[in-house]
Tab-separated table of C-alpha atoms in Angstrom:
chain	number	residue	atom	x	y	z
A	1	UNK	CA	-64.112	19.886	18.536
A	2	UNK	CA	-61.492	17.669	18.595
A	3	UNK	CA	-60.258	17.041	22.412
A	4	UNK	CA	-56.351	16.835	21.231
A	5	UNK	CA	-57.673	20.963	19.560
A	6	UNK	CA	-58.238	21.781	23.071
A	7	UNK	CA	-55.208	20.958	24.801
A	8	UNK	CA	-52.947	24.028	24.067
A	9	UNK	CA	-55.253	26.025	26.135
A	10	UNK	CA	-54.874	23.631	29.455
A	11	UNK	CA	-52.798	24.379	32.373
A	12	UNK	CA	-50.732	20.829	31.729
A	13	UNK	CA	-50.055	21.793	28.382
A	14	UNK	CA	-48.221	24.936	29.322
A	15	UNK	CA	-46.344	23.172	32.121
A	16	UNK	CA	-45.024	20.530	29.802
A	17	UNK	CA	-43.814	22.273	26.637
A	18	UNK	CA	-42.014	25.296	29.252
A	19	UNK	CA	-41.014	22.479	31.515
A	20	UNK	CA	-39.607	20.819	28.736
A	21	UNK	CA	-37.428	23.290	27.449
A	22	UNK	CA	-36.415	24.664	30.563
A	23	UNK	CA	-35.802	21.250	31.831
A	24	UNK	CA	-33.907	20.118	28.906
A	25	UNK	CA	-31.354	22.972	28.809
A	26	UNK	CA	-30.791	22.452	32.398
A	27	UNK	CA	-30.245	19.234	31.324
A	28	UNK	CA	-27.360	20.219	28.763
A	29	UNK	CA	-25.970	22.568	30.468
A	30	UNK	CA	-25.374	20.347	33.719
A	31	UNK	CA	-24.273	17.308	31.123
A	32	UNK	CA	-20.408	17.811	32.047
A	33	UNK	CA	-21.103	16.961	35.462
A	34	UNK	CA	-22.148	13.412	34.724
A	35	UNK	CA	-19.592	10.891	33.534
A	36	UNK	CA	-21.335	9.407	30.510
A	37	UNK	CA	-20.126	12.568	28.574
A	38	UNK	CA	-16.806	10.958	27.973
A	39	UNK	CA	-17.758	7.834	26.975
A	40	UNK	CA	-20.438	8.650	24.694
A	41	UNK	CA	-21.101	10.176	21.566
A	42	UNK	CA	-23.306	12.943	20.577
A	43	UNK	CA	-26.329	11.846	19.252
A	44	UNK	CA	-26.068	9.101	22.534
A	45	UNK	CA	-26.082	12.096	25.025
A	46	UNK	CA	-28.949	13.984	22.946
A	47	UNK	CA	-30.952	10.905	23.275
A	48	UNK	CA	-29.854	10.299	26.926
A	49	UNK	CA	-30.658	14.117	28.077
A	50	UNK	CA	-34.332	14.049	26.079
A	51	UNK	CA	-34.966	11.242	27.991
A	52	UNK	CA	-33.877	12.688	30.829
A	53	UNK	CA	-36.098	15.543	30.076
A	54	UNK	CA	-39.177	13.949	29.483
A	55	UNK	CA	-38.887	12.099	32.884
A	56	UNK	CA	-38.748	15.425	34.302
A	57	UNK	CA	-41.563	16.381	32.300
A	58	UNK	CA	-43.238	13.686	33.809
A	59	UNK	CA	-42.643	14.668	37.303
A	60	UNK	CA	-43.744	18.250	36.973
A	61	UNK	CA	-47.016	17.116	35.508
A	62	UNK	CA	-47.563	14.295	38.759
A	63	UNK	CA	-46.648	17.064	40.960
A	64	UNK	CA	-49.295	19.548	39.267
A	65	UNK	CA	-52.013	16.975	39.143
A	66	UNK	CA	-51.390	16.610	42.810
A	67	UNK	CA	-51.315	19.933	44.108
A	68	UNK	CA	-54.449	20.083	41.613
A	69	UNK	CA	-56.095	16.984	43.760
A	70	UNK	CA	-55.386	18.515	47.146
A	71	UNK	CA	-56.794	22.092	46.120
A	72	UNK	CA	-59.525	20.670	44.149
A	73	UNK	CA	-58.552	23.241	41.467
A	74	UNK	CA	-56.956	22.221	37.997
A	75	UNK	CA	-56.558	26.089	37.112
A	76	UNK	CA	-54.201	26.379	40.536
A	77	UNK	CA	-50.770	27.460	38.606
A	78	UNK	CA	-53.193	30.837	37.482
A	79	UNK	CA	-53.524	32.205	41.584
A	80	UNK	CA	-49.879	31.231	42.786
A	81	UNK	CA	-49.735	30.946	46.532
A	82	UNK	CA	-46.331	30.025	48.217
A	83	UNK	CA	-47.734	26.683	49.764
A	84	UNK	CA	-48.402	25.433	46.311
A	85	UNK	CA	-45.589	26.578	44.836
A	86	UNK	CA	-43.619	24.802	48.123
A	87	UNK	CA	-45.450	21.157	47.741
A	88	UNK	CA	-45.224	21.463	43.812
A	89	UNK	CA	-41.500	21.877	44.264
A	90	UNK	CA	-40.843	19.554	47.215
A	91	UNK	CA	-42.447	16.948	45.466
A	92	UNK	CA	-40.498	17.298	42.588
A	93	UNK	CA	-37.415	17.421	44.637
A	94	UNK	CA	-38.295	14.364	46.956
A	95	UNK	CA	-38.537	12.191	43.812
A	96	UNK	CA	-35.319	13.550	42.244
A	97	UNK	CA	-33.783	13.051	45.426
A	98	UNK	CA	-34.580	9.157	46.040
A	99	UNK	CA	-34.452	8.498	42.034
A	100	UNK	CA	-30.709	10.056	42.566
A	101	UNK	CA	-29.865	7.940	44.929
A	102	UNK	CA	-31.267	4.872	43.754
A	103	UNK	CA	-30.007	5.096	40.025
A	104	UNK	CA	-26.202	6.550	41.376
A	105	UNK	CA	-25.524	4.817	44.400
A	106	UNK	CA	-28.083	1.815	44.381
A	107	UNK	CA	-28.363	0.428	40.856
A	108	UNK	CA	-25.143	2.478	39.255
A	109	UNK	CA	-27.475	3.561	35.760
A	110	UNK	CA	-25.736	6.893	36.159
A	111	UNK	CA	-22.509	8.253	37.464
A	112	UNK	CA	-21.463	11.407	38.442
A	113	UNK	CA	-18.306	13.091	37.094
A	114	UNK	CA	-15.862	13.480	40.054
A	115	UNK	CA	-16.446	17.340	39.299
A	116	UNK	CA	-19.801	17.130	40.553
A	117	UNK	CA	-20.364	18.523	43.821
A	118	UNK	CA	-23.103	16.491	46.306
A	119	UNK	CA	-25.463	18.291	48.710
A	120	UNK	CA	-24.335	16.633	52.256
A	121	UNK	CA	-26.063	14.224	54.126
A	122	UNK	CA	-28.186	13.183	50.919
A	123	UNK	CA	-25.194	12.522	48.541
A	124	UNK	CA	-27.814	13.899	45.546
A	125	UNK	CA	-25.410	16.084	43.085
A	126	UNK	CA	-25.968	19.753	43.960
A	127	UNK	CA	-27.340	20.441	39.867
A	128	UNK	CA	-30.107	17.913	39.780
A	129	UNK	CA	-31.116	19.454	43.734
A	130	UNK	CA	-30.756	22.671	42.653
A	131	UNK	CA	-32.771	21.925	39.591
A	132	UNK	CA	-35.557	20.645	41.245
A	133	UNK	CA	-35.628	24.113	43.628
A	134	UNK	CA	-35.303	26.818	41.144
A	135	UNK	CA	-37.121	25.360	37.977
A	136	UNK	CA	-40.667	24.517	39.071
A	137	UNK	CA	-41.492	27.942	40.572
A	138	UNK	CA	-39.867	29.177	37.527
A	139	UNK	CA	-42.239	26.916	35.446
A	140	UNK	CA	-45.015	27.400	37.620
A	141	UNK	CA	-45.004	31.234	37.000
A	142	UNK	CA	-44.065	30.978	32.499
A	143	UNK	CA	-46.517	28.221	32.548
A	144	UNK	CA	-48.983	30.951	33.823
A	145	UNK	CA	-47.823	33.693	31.565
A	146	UNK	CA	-48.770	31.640	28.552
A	147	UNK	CA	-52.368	30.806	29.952
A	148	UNK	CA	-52.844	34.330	30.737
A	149	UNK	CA	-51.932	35.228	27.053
A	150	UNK	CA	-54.629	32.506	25.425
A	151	UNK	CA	-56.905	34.489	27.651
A	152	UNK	CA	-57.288	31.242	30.427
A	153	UNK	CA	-58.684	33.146	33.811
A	154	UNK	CA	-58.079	31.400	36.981
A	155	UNK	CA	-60.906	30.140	39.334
């Protein structure tokens, strides 16, 4: 059987097509709060925001495959436990907070609209943070769902 047959059915297949369109209407719906929107057109924000979205496709998938290397278990995301769920998402929301700072504030590849509000003491604009807590539990748990309903069992 052909190996690319046989990746529908795996755990990182289900995080990235659910984290990638839950991560890319987050994306478009938060769009407003960044300042590019005025100065670009439409096609340049669809191709900035799927970017966007495939980097955070990206970090959901380095996040799994390290909560996979701790536990030593590929098929974690079927037999959810909070302390998974908590390092998958911390993970995800340490990188977003550093990559924040250093593309805003260090190396100015992205600004926020003055309309954006910024978590305090970090500075990170309160939709990316907030992305980064609510979506990967949320992906986590749909991600499941669709393994469950090829039939996948968990260890």
């Amino acid at each position: 059987m052909n190996p690319a047959a046989r990746l529908p059915g795996t755990p990182e297949w289900s995080l990235a097509v659910s984290g990638f369109f839950l991560n890319f209407f987050w994306e478009m719906v938060q769009s407003p709060l960044y300042r590019d929107v005025a100065e670009r057109s439409y096609a340049e924000l669809l191709v900035s925001r799927l970017h966007c979205t495939l980097g955070d496709v990206a970090i959901l998938l380095v996040a799994y495959g390290i909560v996979a290397w701790a536990r030593q278990d590929r098929q974690w995301v079927m037999n959810l436990r909070f302390r998974d769920l908590a390092v998958f998402t911390g993970l995800g929301l340490g990188y977003t907070v550093v990559s924040e700072w250093v593309n805003v504030d260090l190396r100015s590849g992205w600004a926020y609209d003055p309309a954006m509000p910024r978590v305090p003491l970090l500075g990170t604009g309160l939709a990316p943070f907030v992305q980064w807590i609510v979506l990967p539990p949320v992906i986590a748990f749909v991600s499941a769902t669709l393994l469950r309903g090829r039939g996948v069992r968990g260890a």
